[in-house]
Every structure is written in C-alpha cells, then in structure tokens.
Coordinates of C-alpha atoms and ligand atoms in Angstrom, one line a residue:
Chain A
M13 CA 38.1 20.3 -8.5
A14 CA 38.0 22.1 -11.8
D15 CA 35.0 24.3 -12.6
L16 CA 32.1 22.8 -14.3
R17 CA 32.2 23.2 -18.1
P18 CA 28.9 24.7 -19.3
E19 CA 27.9 21.5 -21.0
D20 CA 28.1 19.6 -17.8
K21 CA 25.5 21.8 -16.2
L22 CA 23.1 21.0 -19.2
D23 CA 20.2 18.8 -18.3
P24 CA 19.9 16.6 -21.5
A25 CA 17.4 14.1 -19.8
G26 CA 15.2 17.1 -18.6
L27 CA 15.4 15.8 -15.0
T28 CA 14.8 19.2 -13.6
V29 CA 11.7 19.9 -15.7
P30 CA 8.6 19.8 -13.3
V31 CA 6.2 17.0 -13.9
P32 CA 2.8 18.4 -15.1
P33 CA 0.1 18.4 -12.4
G34 CA -1.7 15.1 -12.0
H35 CA 1.2 13.3 -13.7
R36 CA 3.8 10.9 -12.6
S37 CA 6.5 11.7 -15.1
N38 CA 7.4 13.9 -18.0
S39 CA 6.6 10.9 -20.4
R40 CA 5.0 11.6 -23.5
L41 CA 3.1 8.4 -23.5
E42 CA 1.6 9.6 -20.0
R43 CA 0.7 12.9 -21.6
V44 CA -1.1 11.3 -24.5
L45 CA -2.9 8.9 -22.4
R46 CA -4.1 11.4 -19.8
S47 CA -5.3 13.7 -22.5
G48 CA -7.6 11.0 -23.7
R49 CA -6.0 10.4 -27.0
F50 CA -5.6 6.9 -28.5
A51 CA -2.0 6.0 -27.7
V52 CA 0.3 4.0 -29.9
T53 CA 3.4 2.1 -28.7
A54 CA 5.6 -0.2 -30.6
E55 CA 8.2 -2.8 -29.8
L56 CA 11.8 -2.5 -30.8
N57 CA 13.8 -5.8 -30.9
P58 CA 17.4 -5.3 -29.7
P59 CA 20.2 -6.3 -32.2
D60 CA 22.8 -8.8 -31.4
S61 CA 25.5 -6.2 -31.9
A62 CA 27.3 -3.3 -30.3
N63 CA 26.6 -1.0 -33.1
P64 CA 24.4 1.8 -32.3
E65 CA 23.2 2.3 -35.8
D66 CA 21.6 -1.0 -35.7
V67 CA 19.3 0.3 -33.0
Y68 CA 18.6 3.6 -34.8
E69 CA 17.8 1.9 -38.0
A70 CA 15.2 -0.2 -36.2
A71 CA 14.0 2.8 -34.1
R72 CA 13.6 5.3 -37.0
P73 CA 10.4 3.9 -38.6
L74 CA 8.8 3.4 -35.2
S75 CA 9.7 6.9 -34.0
E76 CA 7.4 8.3 -36.6
V77 CA 4.3 6.6 -35.5
A78 CA 4.7 5.6 -31.9
D79 CA 4.4 7.6 -28.6
A80 CA 7.0 5.4 -26.9
I81 CA 9.3 2.6 -28.1
N82 CA 9.5 -0.6 -26.0
A83 CA 13.0 -1.9 -25.5
T84 CA 12.5 -5.6 -24.7
D85 CA 14.6 -7.3 -22.0
A86 CA 16.0 -10.5 -23.4
S87 CA 12.4 -11.4 -24.4
G88 CA 11.9 -15.2 -24.8
A89 CA 15.0 -15.7 -22.5
N90 CA 17.2 -15.0 -25.6
C91 CA 20.3 -12.8 -25.0
H92 CA 20.3 -9.5 -27.0
M93 CA 21.5 -6.0 -26.3
S94 CA 20.2 -4.9 -22.9
S95 CA 17.0 -2.8 -22.6
L96 CA 18.8 -0.2 -20.6
G97 CA 21.4 0.3 -23.4
I98 CA 18.7 0.6 -26.1
C99 CA 16.9 3.2 -23.9
S100 CA 19.9 5.3 -23.5
L101 CA 20.5 5.4 -27.4
L102 CA 16.9 6.3 -27.9
A103 CA 17.2 9.1 -25.3
R104 CA 20.2 10.5 -27.0
V105 CA 18.1 11.3 -30.0
G106 CA 14.9 12.4 -28.1
Y107 CA 12.8 9.3 -28.7
G108 CA 10.5 8.3 -25.9
S109 CA 11.1 4.8 -24.6
V110 CA 9.5 2.0 -22.5
F111 CA 12.2 0.4 -20.4
Q112 CA 11.3 -3.3 -20.0
I113 CA 12.4 -5.1 -16.9
S114 CA 12.0 -8.8 -16.5
C115 CA 12.5 -10.5 -13.2
R116 CA 14.1 -13.5 -14.7
D117 CA 17.6 -12.2 -14.9
R118 CA 18.4 -9.7 -12.1
N119 CA 17.8 -9.6 -8.3
R120 CA 16.5 -6.8 -6.4
I121 CA 19.8 -5.1 -5.8
A122 CA 20.5 -4.8 -9.6
I123 CA 17.0 -3.9 -10.5
Q124 CA 16.7 -1.0 -8.0
G125 CA 19.9 0.4 -9.2
D126 CA 19.1 0.0 -12.9
V127 CA 15.9 1.9 -12.4
L128 CA 17.9 5.0 -10.9
G129 CA 20.3 4.6 -13.7
A130 CA 17.5 4.6 -16.4
A131 CA 15.9 7.6 -14.7
V132 CA 19.1 9.7 -15.0
I133 CA 19.4 9.0 -18.7
G134 CA 15.8 10.3 -19.3
V135 CA 13.7 7.0 -19.1
S136 CA 10.3 7.8 -18.0
N137 CA 8.3 4.7 -18.7
I138 CA 8.9 1.4 -17.2
L139 CA 7.2 -2.0 -18.0
C140 CA 7.4 -4.5 -15.2
L141 CA 7.4 -8.2 -16.5
T142 CA 7.7 -11.5 -14.8
G143 CA 9.6 -12.9 -17.9
D144 CA 9.7 -16.2 -19.6
G145 CA 11.2 -19.1 -18.1
V146 CA 15.0 -19.7 -19.2
G147 CA 14.2 -23.0 -20.7
V148 CA 12.6 -21.6 -23.8
G149 CA 15.6 -19.3 -24.8
D150 CA 19.0 -19.7 -26.2
Q151 CA 20.9 -20.4 -22.9
P152 CA 18.6 -22.9 -21.1
G153 CA 21.5 -23.6 -18.6
A154 CA 21.1 -20.1 -16.9
K155 CA 20.1 -19.6 -13.3
P156 CA 16.5 -18.2 -13.2
V157 CA 16.5 -15.5 -10.7
F158 CA 12.9 -14.4 -10.1
D159 CA 13.7 -12.7 -6.9
F160 CA 10.6 -10.3 -7.7
D161 CA 7.6 -11.1 -9.7
A162 CA 5.9 -8.4 -11.8
I163 CA 3.7 -7.4 -9.0
S164 CA 6.2 -7.1 -6.2
L165 CA 8.4 -5.3 -8.6
L166 CA 5.7 -2.6 -9.3
R167 CA 5.1 -2.1 -5.7
T168 CA 8.8 -1.7 -5.2
L169 CA 9.2 0.8 -8.0
R170 CA 6.3 2.8 -6.8
T171 CA 7.7 2.9 -3.3
M172 CA 10.8 4.2 -4.8
R173 CA 9.1 6.9 -6.7
D174 CA 6.3 8.0 -4.1
D175 CA 8.1 7.3 -0.8
G176 CA 11.7 8.0 -2.0
M177 CA 12.9 4.8 -0.5
F178 CA 14.6 1.6 -1.5
L179 CA 13.1 -1.7 -0.4
S180 CA 15.5 -1.5 2.5
G181 CA 14.1 1.7 3.8
R182 CA 17.2 3.7 2.8
K183 CA 16.3 7.0 1.5
I184 CA 16.6 8.1 -2.2
T185 CA 17.4 11.7 -2.3
S186 CA 16.0 12.4 -5.8
P187 CA 13.3 9.8 -6.6
P188 CA 12.7 8.7 -10.1
K189 CA 9.9 10.3 -12.1
I190 CA 8.5 7.3 -13.7
F191 CA 5.2 6.1 -15.3
L192 CA 4.7 2.5 -14.3
G193 CA 3.4 -0.3 -16.6
A194 CA 2.7 -3.9 -16.5
A195 CA 1.7 -6.6 -18.9
E196 CA -1.3 -8.7 -19.0
N197 CA -2.4 -11.7 -21.0
P198 CA -6.1 -11.8 -21.5
C199 CA -6.1 -14.8 -23.8
I200 CA -4.8 -17.6 -21.7
P201 CA -6.0 -19.5 -18.6
P202 CA -7.1 -18.7 -15.9
F203 CA -9.6 -16.6 -18.0
E204 CA -11.9 -16.0 -15.2
T205 CA -9.3 -14.5 -12.9
R206 CA -7.2 -12.7 -15.4
A207 CA -9.1 -9.4 -14.6
D208 CA -8.6 -10.1 -10.9
R209 CA -4.8 -10.3 -11.4
L210 CA -5.1 -7.0 -13.4
A211 CA -6.6 -5.5 -10.3
K212 CA -3.9 -6.8 -8.3
K213 CA -1.4 -5.0 -10.6
V214 CA -3.2 -1.7 -10.4
E215 CA -3.2 -2.1 -6.7
A216 CA 0.6 -2.7 -6.8
G217 CA 1.1 0.3 -8.9
A218 CA 0.5 -0.3 -12.5
E219 CA -0.6 2.9 -14.3
F220 CA -0.7 1.5 -17.8
I221 CA -1.0 -2.1 -19.3
Q222 CA 0.3 -3.4 -22.4
T223 CA -1.1 -6.8 -23.3
N224 CA 0.4 -9.8 -24.9
Y225 CA -0.7 -10.5 -28.6
I226 CA -4.5 -10.6 -29.0
Y227 CA -5.7 -12.6 -31.9
D228 CA -9.0 -13.6 -30.3
V229 CA -11.1 -10.4 -30.1
D230 CA -14.1 -12.1 -28.6
L231 CA -12.1 -13.4 -25.7
F232 CA -10.4 -10.0 -25.3
K233 CA -13.9 -8.4 -25.4
R234 CA -15.1 -10.8 -22.6
F235 CA -12.0 -9.7 -20.7
M236 CA -12.7 -6.1 -21.2
D237 CA -16.3 -6.6 -20.1
R238 CA -15.1 -7.9 -16.8
V239 CA -12.5 -5.0 -16.5
R240 CA -15.2 -2.5 -17.0
D241 CA -17.6 -4.2 -14.4
M242 CA -14.6 -3.9 -12.0
G243 CA -14.2 -0.2 -13.0
L244 CA -10.5 -1.0 -13.7
H245 CA -10.5 0.8 -17.0
E246 CA -10.8 4.1 -14.9
R247 CA -7.9 3.3 -12.9
V248 CA -5.3 2.1 -15.7
F249 CA -4.7 2.8 -19.2
I250 CA -4.9 -0.4 -21.2
L251 CA -3.0 -0.8 -24.4
A252 CA -3.8 -3.9 -26.4
G253 CA -1.1 -5.9 -27.9
V254 CA -1.3 -6.9 -31.7
G255 CA 1.0 -8.1 -34.4
P256 CA 1.2 -9.3 -37.8
L257 CA 1.5 -13.0 -38.4
A258 CA 3.9 -13.8 -41.3
S259 CA 2.3 -16.9 -42.5
A260 CA 0.0 -19.9 -41.3
R261 CA 3.1 -22.0 -40.6
A262 CA 4.7 -19.3 -38.4
A263 CA 1.4 -18.8 -36.5
K264 CA 1.2 -22.6 -35.8
W265 CA 4.7 -22.6 -34.6
M266 CA 4.3 -19.5 -32.4
R267 CA 1.2 -21.2 -30.8
T268 CA 3.0 -24.2 -29.9
N269 CA 6.6 -22.9 -29.1
V270 CA 6.1 -19.4 -27.6
P271 CA 4.7 -19.2 -24.1
G272 CA 1.5 -17.2 -23.7
I273 CA 0.3 -16.9 -27.3
H274 CA -3.1 -18.0 -28.4
V275 CA -4.0 -18.0 -32.1
P276 CA -7.5 -19.1 -32.8
D277 CA -8.1 -21.6 -35.7
A278 CA -10.2 -19.3 -37.7
I279 CA -7.1 -16.9 -38.2
I280 CA -4.9 -19.8 -39.3
E281 CA -7.5 -21.0 -41.8
R282 CA -7.8 -17.5 -43.3
L283 CA -4.0 -17.2 -43.6
E284 CA -3.9 -20.6 -45.3
G285 CA -6.6 -19.6 -47.7
A286 CA -4.9 -16.5 -48.7
E287 CA -2.6 -16.1 -51.8
K288 CA 0.0 -13.9 -50.1
Q289 CA 0.0 -14.9 -46.7
G290 CA 2.3 -12.1 -45.5
L291 CA -0.1 -9.5 -46.8
E292 CA -3.0 -11.3 -45.3
G293 CA -1.3 -11.3 -41.9
K294 CA -0.9 -7.5 -42.2
K295 CA -4.5 -7.1 -43.2
I296 CA -5.6 -9.1 -40.2
C297 CA -3.5 -7.0 -38.0
I298 CA -5.0 -3.6 -39.3
E299 CA -8.5 -5.2 -38.9
L300 CA -7.5 -6.3 -35.2
I301 CA -6.4 -2.7 -34.5
Q302 CA -9.7 -1.2 -35.8
K303 CA -11.9 -3.6 -34.0
I304 CA -10.0 -3.2 -30.8
R305 CA -10.2 0.5 -31.0
E306 CA -14.0 0.3 -30.8
I307 CA -14.1 -1.6 -27.5
A308 CA -14.9 0.6 -24.6
G309 CA -12.1 1.1 -22.1
V310 CA -9.2 0.5 -24.4
S311 CA -6.7 3.4 -24.4
G312 CA -4.4 2.4 -27.2
V313 CA -2.5 -0.3 -29.1
H314 CA 0.9 -1.8 -28.6
V315 CA 2.2 -3.2 -31.9
M316 CA 4.9 -5.9 -32.0
A317 CA 6.6 -7.9 -34.8
Y318 CA 10.0 -9.6 -34.3
R319 CA 12.6 -7.5 -36.2
R320 CA 10.0 -6.1 -38.7
E321 CA 9.9 -2.6 -37.5
E322 CA 9.1 -1.1 -41.1
L323 CA 6.0 -3.4 -41.2
V324 CA 4.8 -2.2 -37.8
S325 CA 5.2 1.4 -38.8
E326 CA 3.2 0.7 -42.1
I327 CA 0.5 -1.1 -40.1
I328 CA 0.1 1.7 -37.6
S329 CA -0.1 4.4 -40.4
E330 CA -2.6 2.4 -42.6
S331 CA -4.8 1.5 -39.5
G332 CA -5.9 5.2 -39.2
V333 CA -5.4 5.3 -35.4
L334 CA -3.2 8.6 -35.8
E335 CA -5.4 10.5 -38.1
G336 CA -7.4 12.6 -35.8
R337 CA -4.3 13.3 -33.9
H338 CA -2.3 14.8 -36.7
A339 CA -5.2 17.0 -37.7
S340 CA -5.4 18.2 -34.2
D341 CA -1.6 18.8 -34.1
R342 CA -1.9 20.9 -37.3
R343 CA -4.7 22.9 -35.9
R344 CA -2.8 23.6 -32.7
R345 CA 0.2 24.7 -34.7
R346 CA -1.8 27.0 -36.9
A347 CA -3.6 28.4 -33.9
A348 CA -0.2 29.0 -32.3
R349 CA 1.2 30.7 -35.5
A350 CA -1.9 32.8 -35.6
T351 CA -1.6 34.2 -32.0
S352 CA 2.3 34.6 -32.3
G353 CA 2.0 36.4 -35.7
Chain B
M15 CA 4.2 -35.4 -3.2
Y16 CA 2.3 -34.0 -6.3
A17 CA -1.0 -36.0 -5.6
V18 CA -1.2 -35.0 -2.0
R19 CA -0.6 -31.4 -2.7
R20 CA -3.3 -31.4 -5.3
Y21 CA -5.6 -33.0 -2.8
A22 CA -4.8 -30.3 -0.3
V23 CA -5.7 -27.6 -2.9
R24 CA -9.1 -29.4 -3.5
H25 CA -9.7 -29.5 0.2
A26 CA -8.4 -25.9 0.9
R27 CA -11.4 -25.0 2.9
F28 CA -10.6 -27.8 5.3
F29 CA -7.1 -26.9 5.7
E30 CA -8.0 -23.3 6.1
R31 CA -10.3 -24.2 9.0
L32 CA -7.6 -26.4 10.4
Y33 CA -4.9 -23.6 10.3
N34 CA -7.4 -21.0 11.7
S35 CA -7.8 -23.0 14.8
F36 CA -4.1 -23.8 14.9
E37 CA -2.9 -20.2 14.6
P38 CA -4.4 -18.7 17.9
V39 CA -2.9 -21.6 19.8
M40 CA 0.6 -20.7 18.5
V41 CA -0.1 -17.0 19.4
F42 CA -1.4 -18.0 22.7
L43 CA 1.7 -20.0 23.5
D44 CA 3.9 -17.1 22.7
P45 CA 4.7 -16.3 26.3
I46 CA 5.7 -19.9 26.9
F47 CA 7.8 -19.9 23.9
R48 CA 9.5 -16.8 25.0
S49 CA 10.3 -18.1 28.4
M50 CA 11.8 -21.3 26.7
G51 CA 13.6 -19.2 24.3
Y52 CA 12.6 -19.0 20.6
N53 CA 16.2 -19.6 19.7
R54 CA 16.1 -23.1 21.3
L55 CA 12.8 -23.9 19.8
E56 CA 13.8 -22.9 16.2
R57 CA 15.3 -26.1 15.1
P58 CA 13.0 -28.7 16.5
V59 CA 9.9 -26.8 15.5
A60 CA 11.3 -26.2 12.0
A61 CA 12.0 -30.0 11.6
V62 CA 8.3 -30.8 12.5
E63 CA 7.0 -28.1 10.2
R64 CA 9.2 -29.3 7.4
A65 CA 7.8 -32.8 7.8
V66 CA 4.2 -31.9 8.1
K67 CA 4.0 -29.1 5.5
G68 CA 6.4 -31.0 3.2
L69 CA 4.0 -34.0 3.1
L70 CA 0.9 -32.0 2.7
F71 CA 1.9 -29.0 0.5
D72 CA 5.4 -29.9 -0.9
C73 CA 6.5 -27.2 1.4
Q74 CA 9.8 -25.5 0.5
M75 CA 10.4 -23.9 3.8
C76 CA 10.7 -20.4 2.6
G77 CA 10.1 -19.4 6.2
Q78 CA 7.4 -17.0 5.2
C79 CA 4.4 -19.0 4.7
V80 CA 1.5 -17.5 2.6
L81 CA -0.6 -20.7 2.1
S82 CA -3.6 -19.0 3.5
S83 CA -3.5 -16.4 0.9
T84 CA -2.6 -18.8 -1.9
G85 CA -5.4 -21.2 -1.8
M86 CA -3.3 -23.7 0.0
S87 CA -1.0 -24.1 -3.1
C88 CA 2.6 -23.5 -2.2
P89 CA 3.9 -20.7 -4.5
M90 CA 7.4 -21.9 -3.9
N91 CA 6.6 -24.9 -6.2
C92 CA 6.1 -22.5 -9.1
P93 CA 9.2 -22.7 -11.1
K94 CA 9.4 -18.9 -11.1
N95 CA 8.8 -18.6 -7.4
L96 CA 6.0 -16.2 -8.1
R97 CA 4.4 -14.8 -4.9
N98 CA 1.7 -13.1 -7.0
G99 CA 0.9 -15.4 -9.9
P100 CA 0.1 -16.7 -12.4
C101 CA 2.6 -15.6 -15.1
G102 CA 1.7 -14.9 -18.7
G103 CA 2.9 -18.2 -20.0
V104 CA 0.2 -20.7 -18.6
R105 CA -0.5 -23.4 -21.4
Q106 CA -4.0 -23.5 -22.9
N107 CA -4.5 -26.8 -20.9
G108 CA -3.9 -25.0 -17.7
H109 CA -0.4 -26.5 -17.3
C110 CA 2.9 -24.9 -16.5
E111 CA 4.8 -23.1 -19.1
V112 CA 8.2 -24.2 -17.5
K113 CA 7.1 -27.9 -16.4
P114 CA 4.5 -29.1 -19.0
L115 CA 3.6 -32.1 -16.9
M116 CA 2.6 -30.1 -13.8
K117 CA -0.7 -28.1 -13.4
C118 CA 0.1 -24.4 -13.0
V119 CA 0.6 -23.9 -9.3
W120 CA -1.1 -20.5 -9.6
I121 CA -4.3 -21.9 -11.3
D122 CA -4.5 -24.3 -8.4
A123 CA -4.1 -21.4 -6.0
W124 CA -6.9 -19.4 -7.5
E125 CA -9.1 -22.5 -7.6
G126 CA -8.2 -23.3 -4.0
A127 CA -8.8 -19.7 -2.9
A128 CA -12.2 -19.7 -4.4
R129 CA -13.1 -22.7 -2.0
M130 CA -11.8 -20.8 1.0
K131 CA -13.7 -18.4 3.2
G132 CA -10.8 -16.1 3.3
G133 CA -9.9 -16.6 -0.4
D134 CA -10.0 -12.9 -1.1
K135 CA -6.7 -12.7 0.5
I136 CA -5.2 -13.9 -2.8
Q137 CA -5.7 -10.3 -4.0
T138 CA -3.3 -9.0 -1.5
V139 CA 0.0 -7.9 -3.0
Q140 CA 2.8 -10.1 -1.5
P141 CA 6.3 -8.8 -1.1
P142 CA 9.3 -10.7 -2.4
V143 CA 10.6 -13.5 -0.3
D144 CA 13.4 -12.7 2.2
R145 CA 15.7 -15.3 1.2
S146 CA 17.7 -15.2 4.4
L147 CA 14.8 -16.7 6.2
E148 CA 14.8 -19.8 4.1
G149 CA 14.6 -23.0 6.3
S150 CA 13.4 -21.2 9.3
S151 CA 10.0 -22.0 11.0
S152 CA 7.2 -20.1 9.7
W153 CA 5.0 -21.2 12.5
L154 CA 7.2 -19.7 15.1
R155 CA 7.4 -16.6 13.1
V156 CA 3.6 -16.2 13.0
A157 CA 3.3 -16.6 16.8
R158 CA 6.1 -14.0 17.4
E159 CA 4.7 -11.4 14.9
M160 CA 1.0 -11.7 16.0
A161 CA 1.9 -11.4 19.6
E162 CA 4.1 -8.5 18.8
Q163 CA 1.3 -6.8 16.9
K164 CA -1.0 -7.2 20.0
R165 CA 1.5 -5.5 22.0
A166 CA 2.0 -2.8 19.6
T167 CA -1.6 -2.1 19.5
R168 CA -1.8 -1.8 23.3
E169 CA 1.0 0.6 23.2
A170 CA -0.8 2.7 20.5
E171 CA -3.9 2.7 22.7
R172 CA -1.9 4.2 25.6
H173 CA -0.5 6.7 23.4
A174 CA -4.0 7.7 22.1
L175 CA -5.2 8.0 25.7
A176 CA -2.4 10.1 26.8
E177 CA -3.0 12.5 23.8
A178 CA -6.7 12.6 24.2
F179 CA -6.3 13.4 28.1
S180 CA -3.2 15.4 27.8
E181 CA -4.2 17.7 30.7
A182 CA -4.9 14.9 33.0
R183 CA -1.7 13.3 31.7
A184 CA 0.2 16.4 32.8
E185 CA -1.4 16.7 36.3
E186 CA -2.0 13.0 37.2
P187 CA 0.3 11.1 35.1
A188 CA -0.4 7.8 37.1
A189 CA -3.9 8.0 35.8
V190 CA -2.7 8.2 32.2
P191 CA 0.4 6.2 32.3
L192 CA 2.7 6.1 29.3
A193 CA 6.1 4.6 30.4
R194 CA 6.8 0.8 29.9
E195 CA 5.5 -1.1 32.8
P196 CA 7.7 -3.7 34.5
D197 CA 6.2 -7.3 34.6
A198 CA 5.5 -7.2 38.3
A199 CA 3.3 -4.2 37.9
R200 CA 0.8 -6.2 36.0
P201 CA 0.5 -9.2 38.2
H202 CA -2.8 -10.4 36.6
R203 CA -1.8 -10.1 32.9
E204 CA 1.1 -11.3 30.8
A205 CA 2.8 -13.0 33.8
N206 CA 5.4 -14.5 31.3
E207 CA 6.0 -11.4 29.2
S208 CA 9.6 -10.2 29.7
T209 CA 10.5 -6.7 29.2
T210 CA 13.7 -7.6 27.5
V211 CA 11.9 -8.9 24.6
I212 CA 9.7 -5.9 24.4
E213 CA 12.9 -4.0 24.2
T214 CA 14.5 -5.9 21.4
A215 CA 11.3 -5.9 19.5
E216 CA 11.3 -2.2 19.6
A217 CA 14.8 -1.6 18.6
P218 CA 15.1 -0.2 15.1
Q219 CA 14.4 -3.0 12.7
G220 CA 16.0 -2.0 9.4
K221 CA 19.7 -1.5 9.0
V222 CA 20.7 1.8 7.7
Ligands
SF4_421 S1 2.8 -21.4 -15.5 FE1 2.2 -21.3 -13.3 S2 3.5 -22.6 -12.2 FE2 4.4 -22.3 -14.3 S3 5.8 -20.6 -14.0 FE3 3.9 -19.7 -14.6 S4 2.8 -19.2 -12.8 FE4 4.5 -20.5 -12.1

C-alpha cells in the first residue's frame, strides 16, 4: 500500500477533537444550548437537483443566523435530495447541520449505517422523526417502512453512541459523537398526553426537541406549563417551531392538507384583513418568536418556511433573538485581543 | 372488527384483569409445555390466539404482544405500525392522519391506558418489532420468557450467596452450591424442568 498523502491524514470533520466535558458531541448547537444562550435553528428545503450550488444558495442566508441548519428528509413524503447529501455539502463549508431521519423510508439496517456515515462526514446533530404517511406525498404508491418509530430510533442511536453497540449487539469500534433530537407537536390531539409523550422521548434519549409549527401560543403555553410541572425543561432543550404564513389562503390550505398543522382562526382573520398578506405573515411570525421567547423553559426557536430561506433569515435577524449574542461575542473578541496584545 | 376493538379499549380495565389472571396460568404451565415441546404447541396455540385476539383486538399476530402496555389498543393497527405513538399527524378530530375514517389507534391507546391499573406501562419505551417473529404465538413466548426469568433470578441468587459466603464456598462447597443441579437432585421442586432446556436457554443469544 502506498504511503498516506498528508491530506489523507487530515481530519476535516474534526472527529479526533475531544468532546467538551458534559457534552455529547462537538456540535455548535449543543454548545450554545448548554451555555444557556437562546439557540436558533432553521430549516433548509432540499432541491430537486444534483447541483451543489442549489444547496449552498439556500444555506447561505441561513448560515448567517442559525446555529445549525436542518436538512429535511423527504418531508411530507415528497422526494428531494437526501438529507445526508445535504449534510455532507454543509459540512464541507463548515456549516453546522441537523441530519433529519424519518422512519418512513428506511429500515434499521439502513438507518444505523447512515448514522455512522453521517458521523464520519462531521454531522453531530441528528433529529429522529417518525415521518408523514406516504399517502400525502408525491409517490403514494411507495411502501411505507416504519421499521422504527421516532422513540425506538432514539433509543437505538443512544445505544450506538453510549454503549458502542448496534441493535444486534455487535460492537462499534468508534461510536458516533452525536447530539440527539426529536420533534414534538404540542398543538394537536391528544393535548393532555403530549407532554407525557415528550417525557417518553427524553427517556428514550432525546437531548433537544424541535417542535412542529406553533401558531397557537396559548395552547403552547399550556403544553409548556405541563412540561415544567414534570420538570422536563431541565432534562431537554426545547426549540419552538415557527414559520411565516404566505397568505390566508395558504394557511387554510396547509391546515386542511398538511398533517399536524393547526392554525387558529384568529390568525387567518388577521391575514385576511391585512393589505399585504405576505408582510403580515412575516410580522406575525416575528411576534410569535418574541412571545415564545418569554415562555419559561423554552431554549430556542426553529424557523421553517418552504423554500424561502432569505425570508427566514430576515425574520430571525429582525426578531432580535440574536442581539445579546453578537454583543457578547464582540466583547469576548475584544477581551481576547486585549489579552493577546 | 373495528367496533369490537373500540369496545375492548373502552373496557380496557376488564381485559387487563382478565389477562392478569391468564398470564400466571400460562407461566405455571411452562413445565408441561416444555415436556410436550413448545415446538409442537406453536401452531395450534398460535391458531387459537389468532382467532381470539383477532376477534377482540384486530390482532395482527406480531408475536410480541404489548396490549397490556398500550391500553388494549393494538399498535399494529396503526398504519405506521408505531410501537410508541401517537405520531405528530393526528387530525384535530382525533382521527388518523393516514386513514381519516379511523380513530387514531394511539389516542385510543392512551385513553385505554388511563382506564387501566397498570396504565403507566404506556410510558415504557418499546423496542422495534422483530419481524421474524410475525405469526408466532405471543402467549407461549410470555410463558417461556417469564419462566426463564424466574430461573435466571434463582441462578443469580445462588451466585450472590456464593459471593457473600465465599470462604464457606471454598471450604464446604456443598453448603453453598453453584453448579447446575440435575433434576433428580430436587425431587420436590421443578419435577418437570429438564436441564437440556436450561442449557439451550443459556447459550449465547445474539449472533455475532
Ligand atoms: S394518526 Fe395515530 S393511527 Fe394514524 S398513523 Fe399516526 S399514530 Fe398511527
């Protein structure tokens, strides 16, 4: 065998960098959350192309405002570029990603292998999802797999990481260093047991939660009350999902056609009454972020808008959630300069 | 049948009680099952189980029954086969995302669990289904597994004793026995327990 070239010995994904004490991974998102800062994640919708530039174009505005970018896994059961493909492109330019895994399309053999594959390219956040049924997507004739559900997947990945073992008991010589997440949907039935299910996800291994779209703050508050009563906010970081509505019509369509979305009538009426509905949708979203930020136990926001990454970036900047952060960063940089010079 | 299975969920407490008296009987019968041969019993018992549970719960014979932990609502009727539901797509009227005419199997499960005494079990994280066990009898599996667990506990007790009394164990091994006893050595207990089964049960389980 030929000698290794110097570039082969490099470690572009930083896999040999030790994980900070008390952390599971080298994820920036994990660091931000554990340091108590308000975290921001944003969703990238994969293109229907094999051109990397399409991914970078969407990722650029998000990279400026987000601690990690979620790469969706055929969300809504529609076929797009794979989430693993997106994550590898993001890793190449140093953006943090959240690798979304849905249980709908792959079985336990494929998923456990993908997780190792993701870890070696530098993915350190994984979001475990059950996934929508195939019927709502563009290829309803597909075979739904659902070998795992989100919770058994979480437990499996935690076992891979902490016990260095596949589900079969076979040893993993270098376990993946990953920060594990799951989704929760506080605004749909059964409301009374949503927090209990969250507890189950934490029990299974979830360390952060990104919720589905929240438009009903009161409902979310009630959910968070229950979460705090159960002490769950101390065991898991909760990032509330938000997103701008394009118009009243779009909101109504989403409400009836996309599984798991609840938009209260008050919001639709407000959109209908507005002159520029798109602008009003953005305003509503910013207000939602500001209201949600005040709720005790919420650790961050997750902002989503289908293929409108520029808009997401604007919303995050204008909402003010990053303000304190930049100042402290500047202060730290200044202090570093002062000590070194 | 949909109506019967909804009935079962509404009467989850009753079915829980029924099962709780049935399970110990199955475990008690384990020595007899073993002497008859689990292999020989598998098909007829599975057929009865399929008929009974099929009627009551629309049982799909996954072979790894968890009805006691799912409010008597069979999770294999969930179109996504979730073992830890519900998913995030439940409709506002509580119906299923995939089958709009059906009540979400997992809403039923949580409601059923609330009626049960051991309803808390719904909080336990369930593993994915072992698809290779589909069609086999869960009843026989429970009998085997529970009996095995009892045996294992007994073994563990002997190990603990040997460790706690290690000097006595070294000097008077018969007072602190550790080796596996032949059946005839315990004439008053486990008359039907054959050592061969213990041996196979202790063989390494997972393939490497
Ligand atoms: S809505 Fe309920 S029954 Fe339907 S797929 Fe989701 S968990 Fe299963």
